[in-house]
PDB file of C-alpha atoms in Angstrom:
ATOM      1  CA  VAL A   1     -14.453  -6.818 -21.743  1.00 36.00           C
ATOM      2  CA  PRO A   2     -10.980  -5.235 -22.314  1.00 38.00           C
ATOM      3  CA  ILE A   3      -8.874  -3.064 -20.566  1.00 34.00           C
ATOM      4  CA  SER A   4      -9.294   0.532 -22.250  1.00 36.00           C
ATOM      5  CA  VAL A   5      -6.020   2.039 -22.754  1.00 36.00           C
ATOM      6  CA  LYS A   6      -5.530   6.025 -22.874  1.00 39.00           C
ATOM      7  CA  ALA A   7      -3.549   6.606 -26.000  1.00 39.00           C
ATOM      8  CA  ASN A   8      -1.631   9.298 -26.936  1.00 41.00           C
ATOM      9  CA  ASP A   9      -2.234  10.462 -30.126  1.00 42.00           C
ATOM     10  CA  ASP A  10       0.861  12.437 -30.699  1.00 44.00           C
ATOM     11  CA  PRO A  11       2.807  10.158 -32.705  1.00 43.00           C
ATOM     12  CA  GLU A  12       6.100  12.239 -32.366  1.00 42.00           C
ATOM     13  CA  SER A  13       5.681  11.907 -28.159  1.00 41.00           C
ATOM     14  CA  PRO A  14       8.560  10.005 -26.741  1.00 40.00           C
ATOM     15  CA  SER A  15       6.328   8.828 -23.927  1.00 39.00           C
ATOM     16  CA  ASN A  16       4.070   7.354 -26.348  1.00 41.00           C
ATOM     17  CA  ALA A  17       6.821   4.865 -27.789  1.00 42.00           C
ATOM     18  CA  THR A  18       7.773   3.599 -24.595  1.00 42.00           C
ATOM     19  CA  SER A  19       4.831   3.626 -22.380  1.00 53.00           C
ATOM     20  CA  SER A  20       1.447   3.473 -24.323  1.00 83.00           C
ATOM     21  CA  ARG A  21       0.559   0.242 -26.034  1.00 89.00           C
ATOM     22  CA  LYS A  22      -0.733   0.973 -29.200  1.00 94.00           C
ATOM     23  CA  LEU A  23      -4.362  -1.512 -29.684  1.00 94.00           C
ATOM     24  CA  ILE A  24      -6.868  -1.982 -32.389  1.00 95.00           C
ATOM     25  CA  TYR A  25     -10.004  -2.831 -31.163  1.00 96.00           C
ATOM     26  CA  ASN A  26     -12.579  -4.394 -33.658  1.00 96.00           C
ATOM     27  CA  THR A  27     -15.720  -6.010 -31.974  1.00 96.00           C
ATOM     28  CA  SER A  28     -18.837  -7.232 -33.999  1.00 96.00           C
ATOM     29  CA  ILE A  29     -22.049  -8.038 -31.616  1.00 95.00           C
ATOM     30  CA  ASN A  30     -25.440 -10.067 -32.812  1.00 94.00           C
ATOM     31  CA  LEU A  31     -27.688  -8.330 -30.361  1.00 93.00           C
ATOM     32  CA  VAL A  32     -31.708  -9.275 -30.431  1.00 92.00           C
ATOM     33  CA  VAL A  33     -33.879  -6.261 -29.063  1.00 91.00           C
ATOM     34  CA  GLU A  34     -37.508  -6.344 -28.266  1.00 88.00           C
ATOM     35  CA  ASP A  35     -38.209  -2.265 -29.782  1.00 86.00           C
ATOM     36  CA  MET A  36     -36.176  -1.415 -32.821  1.00 86.00           C
ATOM     37  CA  GLN A  37     -36.661   2.250 -32.270  1.00 86.00           C
ATOM     38  CA  LYS A  38     -36.371   2.703 -28.795  1.00 91.00           C
ATOM     39  CA  THR A  39     -32.881   0.650 -29.316  1.00 90.00           C
ATOM     40  CA  VAL A  40     -31.894   2.496 -32.182  1.00 89.00           C
ATOM     41  CA  GLN A  41     -32.564   5.963 -30.081  1.00 92.00           C
ATOM     42  CA  ALA A  42     -30.780   4.758 -27.221  1.00 93.00           C
ATOM     43  CA  PHE A  43     -27.929   3.367 -29.676  1.00 91.00           C
ATOM     44  CA  THR A  44     -27.644   7.116 -31.218  1.00 92.00           C
ATOM     45  CA  GLU A  45     -27.871   8.951 -27.701  1.00 95.00           C
ATOM     46  CA  LEU A  46     -24.524   6.348 -26.223  1.00 95.00           C
ATOM     47  CA  ILE A  47     -22.796   7.132 -29.332  1.00 95.00           C
ATOM     48  CA  ASN A  48     -23.131  10.931 -29.240  1.00 94.00           C
ATOM     49  CA  ARG A  49     -22.601  11.096 -25.430  1.00 95.00           C
ATOM     50  CA  VAL A  50     -19.139   8.989 -25.790  1.00 95.00           C
ATOM     51  CA  ASP A  51     -18.088  11.490 -28.943  1.00 95.00           C
ATOM     52  CA  GLY A  52     -18.493   8.338 -31.568  1.00 95.00           C
ATOM     53  CA  PHE A  53     -19.754   8.351 -34.512  1.00 95.00           C
ATOM     54  CA  VAL A  54     -21.524   6.080 -37.272  1.00 94.00           C
ATOM     55  CA  ALA A  55     -19.313   5.037 -39.842  1.00 94.00           C
ATOM     56  CA  SER A  56     -21.996   3.200 -41.771  1.00 94.00           C
ATOM     57  CA  ASN A  57     -25.482   1.702 -41.142  1.00 92.00           C
ATOM     58  CA  ARG A  58     -27.843   0.001 -42.678  1.00 92.00           C
ATOM     59  CA  MET A  59     -31.951  -1.280 -41.996  1.00 87.00           C
ATOM     60  CA  THR A  60     -34.126  -3.480 -43.480  1.00 86.00           C
ATOM     61  CA  SER A  61     -37.483  -4.484 -42.701  1.00 80.00           C
ATOM     62  CA  GLN A  62     -38.655  -8.310 -43.406  1.00 71.00           C
ATOM     63  CA  VAL A  63     -41.978 -10.370 -43.435  1.00 68.00           C
ATOM     64  CA  LYS A  64     -44.428  -9.571 -40.318  1.00 70.00           C
ATOM     65  CA  SER A  65     -42.885  -6.654 -39.373  1.00 69.00           C
ATOM     66  CA  ALA A  66     -39.422  -7.678 -38.243  1.00 79.00           C
ATOM     67  CA  GLN A  67     -36.458  -5.188 -38.881  1.00 85.00           C
ATOM     68  CA  SER A  68     -33.086  -6.001 -38.684  1.00 87.00           C
ATOM     69  CA  GLY A  69     -30.100  -3.290 -39.171  1.00 89.00           C
ATOM     70  CA  GLN A  70     -26.335  -2.911 -39.189  1.00 93.00           C
ATOM     71  CA  TRP A  71     -24.127  -0.387 -37.537  1.00 94.00           C
ATOM     72  CA  VAL A  72     -20.196   0.143 -38.019  1.00 95.00           C
ATOM     73  CA  ILE A  73     -19.809   2.804 -35.388  1.00 95.00           C
ATOM     74  CA  ARG A  74     -16.310   4.364 -34.333  1.00 96.00           C
ATOM     75  CA  VAL A  75     -15.722   5.422 -30.622  1.00 96.00           C
ATOM     76  CA  PRO A  76     -13.062   6.898 -28.829  1.00 96.00           C
ATOM     77  CA  SER A  77     -10.517   3.769 -27.698  1.00 94.00           C
ATOM     78  CA  THR A  78     -10.821   5.184 -24.224  1.00 93.00           C
ATOM     79  CA  GLN A  79     -14.654   4.945 -24.189  1.00 94.00           C
ATOM     80  CA  TYR A  80     -14.485   1.438 -26.077  1.00 94.00           C
ATOM     81  CA  GLY A  81     -14.822  -0.531 -22.424  1.00 93.00           C
ATOM     82  CA  GLN A  82     -17.946   1.823 -21.595  1.00 94.00           C
ATOM     83  CA  THR A  83     -19.274   1.483 -24.594  1.00 95.00           C
ATOM     84  CA  LEU A  84     -19.433  -2.120 -25.039  1.00 94.00           C
ATOM     85  CA  ASN A  85     -21.021  -2.781 -21.802  1.00 94.00           C
ATOM     86  CA  GLU A  86     -23.774  -0.320 -22.621  1.00 94.00           C
ATOM     87  CA  ILE A  87     -24.531  -1.812 -25.897  1.00 94.00           C
ATOM     88  CA  LEU A  88     -24.863  -5.027 -24.266  1.00 94.00           C
ATOM     89  CA  LYS A  89     -27.270  -3.943 -22.078  1.00 93.00           C
ATOM     90  CA  LEU A  90     -29.675  -2.632 -25.017  1.00 94.00           C
ATOM     91  CA  GLY A  91     -30.892  -6.343 -25.676  1.00 92.00           C
ATOM     92  CA  ARG A  92     -29.535 -10.044 -25.777  1.00 93.00           C
ATOM     93  CA  ALA A  93     -26.199 -10.787 -27.312  1.00 93.00           C
ATOM     94  CA  GLU A  94     -26.793 -13.694 -29.524  1.00 93.00           C
ATOM     95  CA  ASN A  95     -23.014 -13.743 -30.374  1.00 93.00           C
ATOM     96  CA  VAL A  96     -19.537 -11.502 -29.730  1.00 94.00           C
ATOM     97  CA  SER A  97     -16.842 -11.666 -31.368  1.00 95.00           C
ATOM     98  CA  GLU A  98     -13.720  -9.171 -29.897  1.00 95.00           C
ATOM     99  CA  ARG A  99     -10.347  -8.780 -31.726  1.00 95.00           C
ATOM    100  CA  THR A 100      -7.466  -6.980 -30.281  1.00 94.00           C
ATOM    101  CA  THR A 101      -4.644  -6.045 -32.509  1.00 95.00           C
ATOM    102  CA  ASP A 102      -1.406  -5.119 -30.586  1.00 96.00           C
ATOM    103  CA  VAL A 103       0.456  -2.533 -33.245  1.00 95.00           C
ATOM    104  CA  THR A 104       2.816  -1.058 -30.579  1.00 95.00           C
ATOM    105  CA  GLU A 105       5.919  -2.737 -32.202  1.00 95.00           C
ATOM    106  CA  GLU A 106       5.303  -1.529 -35.795  1.00 95.00           C
ATOM    107  CA  PHE A 107       3.743   1.992 -34.395  1.00 94.00           C
ATOM    108  CA  ILE A 108       7.725   2.162 -32.919  1.00 94.00           C
ATOM    109  CA  ASP A 109       9.519   1.003 -35.904  1.00 96.00           C
ATOM    110  CA  THR A 110       7.471   2.926 -38.622  1.00 95.00           C
ATOM    111  CA  GLN A 111       8.266   6.143 -36.409  1.00 95.00           C
ATOM    112  CA  ALA A 112      12.231   5.034 -36.158  1.00 96.00           C
ATOM    113  CA  ARG A 113      11.932   4.551 -40.114  1.00 96.00           C
ATOM    114  CA  LEU A 114      10.399   8.201 -40.254  1.00 96.00           C
ATOM    115  CA  VAL A 115      13.542   9.634 -38.626  1.00 96.00           C
ATOM    116  CA  ASN A 116      16.054   7.705 -40.226  1.00 95.00           C
ATOM    117  CA  SER A 117      14.141   8.978 -43.677  1.00 95.00           C
ATOM    118  CA  LYS A 118      13.847  12.573 -42.705  1.00 96.00           C
ATOM    119  CA  ARG A 119      17.370  12.371 -41.631  1.00 96.00           C
ATOM    120  CA  LEU A 120      18.375  10.845 -45.143  1.00 94.00           C
ATOM    121  CA  GLU A 121      16.541  13.890 -46.810  1.00 94.00           C
ATOM    122  CA  GLU A 122      18.340  16.495 -44.963  1.00 94.00           C
ATOM    123  CA  ARG A 123      21.835  15.178 -46.158  1.00 92.00           C
ATOM    124  CA  ILE A 124      20.732  14.991 -49.596  1.00 90.00           C
ATOM    125  CA  VAL A 125      19.169  18.062 -49.729  1.00 91.00           C
ATOM    126  CA  LYS A 126      22.817  19.507 -48.219  1.00 89.00           C
ATOM    127  CA  LEU A 127      24.568  17.679 -50.801  1.00 85.00           C
ATOM    128  CA  LEU A 128      22.391  19.186 -53.719  1.00 84.00           C
ATOM    129  CA  GLU A 129      22.977  22.769 -52.463  1.00 84.00           C
ATOM    130  CA  ASP A 130      26.484  21.924 -52.009  1.00 79.00           C
ATOM    131  CA  ARG A 131      27.164  20.357 -55.280  1.00 72.00           C
ATOM    132  CA  SER A 132      28.120  21.838 -58.344  1.00 71.00           C
ATOM    133  CA  GLY A 133      29.053  19.892 -61.138  1.00 73.00           C
ATOM    134  CA  LYS A 134      27.492  18.001 -63.885  1.00 82.00           C
ATOM    135  CA  LEU A 135      23.871  18.057 -64.601  1.00 82.00           C
ATOM    136  CA  SER A 136      23.493  14.146 -64.824  1.00 82.00           C
ATOM    137  CA  ASP A 137      25.353  14.128 -61.356  1.00 81.00           C
ATOM    138  CA  ILE A 138      22.450  16.971 -60.312  1.00 83.00           C
ATOM    139  CA  LEU A 139      19.639  15.058 -61.379  1.00 87.00           C
ATOM    140  CA  GLU A 140      20.845  11.590 -60.077  1.00 87.00           C
ATOM    141  CA  ILE A 141      20.767  13.335 -56.826  1.00 87.00           C
ATOM    142  CA  GLU A 142      17.461  15.085 -57.143  1.00 90.00           C
ATOM    143  CA  ARG A 143      15.871  11.440 -58.212  1.00 93.00           C
ATOM    144  CA  GLU A 144      17.406   9.973 -54.831  1.00 91.00           C
ATOM    145  CA  LEU A 145      15.431  13.121 -52.911  1.00 93.00           C
ATOM    146  CA  ALA A 146      12.388  12.356 -54.591  1.00 95.00           C
ATOM    147  CA  ARG A 147      12.741   8.651 -53.672  1.00 95.00           C
ATOM    148  CA  VAL A 148      13.231   9.223 -50.288  1.00 95.00           C
ATOM    149  CA  ARG A 149      10.360  11.916 -50.022  1.00 96.00           C
ATOM    150  CA  GLU A 150       7.909   9.563 -51.685  1.00 97.00           C
ATOM    151  CA  THR A 151       8.972   6.753 -48.680  1.00 96.00           C
ATOM    152  CA  ILE A 152       8.578   9.706 -46.021  1.00 96.00           C
ATOM    153  CA  GLU A 153       5.132  10.457 -47.375  1.00 97.00           C
ATOM    154  CA  ARG A 154       4.230   6.608 -47.323  1.00 97.00           C
ATOM    155  CA  ILE A 155       5.792   6.497 -43.501  1.00 96.00           C
ATOM    156  CA  GLU A 156       3.759   9.216 -42.441  1.00 96.00           C
ATOM    157  CA  GLY A 157       0.237   7.853 -44.013  1.00 96.00           C
ATOM    158  CA  ARG A 158       0.899   4.649 -42.647  1.00 96.00           C
ATOM    159  CA  LEU A 159       1.473   6.383 -39.183  1.00 95.00           C
ATOM    160  CA  ARG A 160      -1.407   8.338 -39.515  1.00 95.00           C
ATOM    161  CA  PHE A 161      -3.637   5.099 -40.378  1.00 95.00           C
ATOM    162  CA  LEU A 162      -2.320   3.455 -37.157  1.00 94.00           C
ATOM    163  CA  ALA A 163      -3.012   6.676 -35.363  1.00 92.00           C
ATOM    164  CA  ASP A 164      -6.509   6.565 -36.377  1.00 93.00           C
ATOM    165  CA  GLN A 165      -6.959   2.705 -35.734  1.00 93.00           C
ATOM    166  CA  THR A 166      -5.713   2.897 -32.425  1.00 94.00           C
ATOM    167  CA  SER A 167      -7.544   5.873 -31.323  1.00 94.00           C
ATOM    168  CA  LEU A 168     -11.037   4.957 -32.382  1.00 95.00           C
ATOM    169  CA  ALA A 169     -12.548   1.273 -31.901  1.00 96.00           C
ATOM    170  CA  THR A 170     -14.846  -0.430 -34.603  1.00 96.00           C
ATOM    171  CA  ILE A 171     -17.853  -1.672 -33.141  1.00 96.00           C
ATOM    172  CA  THR A 172     -19.719  -3.431 -35.688  1.00 95.00           C
ATOM    173  CA  LEU A 173     -23.495  -4.314 -34.206  1.00 94.00           C
TER     174      LEU A 173
END
């Protein structure tokens, strides 16, 4: 079972960039259980206890009253190890597949790109404020400003995605 890492949710935090690993946990478990209803109830209680949520679920009934289901849950990464251990106690695991992706380097690089892009945006705005001259020059500066702002929005979106993926582990059961 992987070691849970307490991730700082603030992407602007300097300590986040240097001391916390940014890990994405994805686990898939095939679990055989005796009583589906009791297991679903215990599973639901576990998810609520660890402040997780069900991202999607599907249940099917088969011939001779056999049932199956699939749940995709998201749980806080700090609760990942505990949650995984408790899920494995609910039945017999036929297959467990874990994948942990370290995105620390990408997170740090993306933060640096954001800082640099914001500095460039500030310089362009200053240039635009101080600029008087031909309309074509002003329009060219505004086009560059729009391009830089679009870049900033993409970078901020990527940081939000990484923060979401590292703060919540995904378990497919």
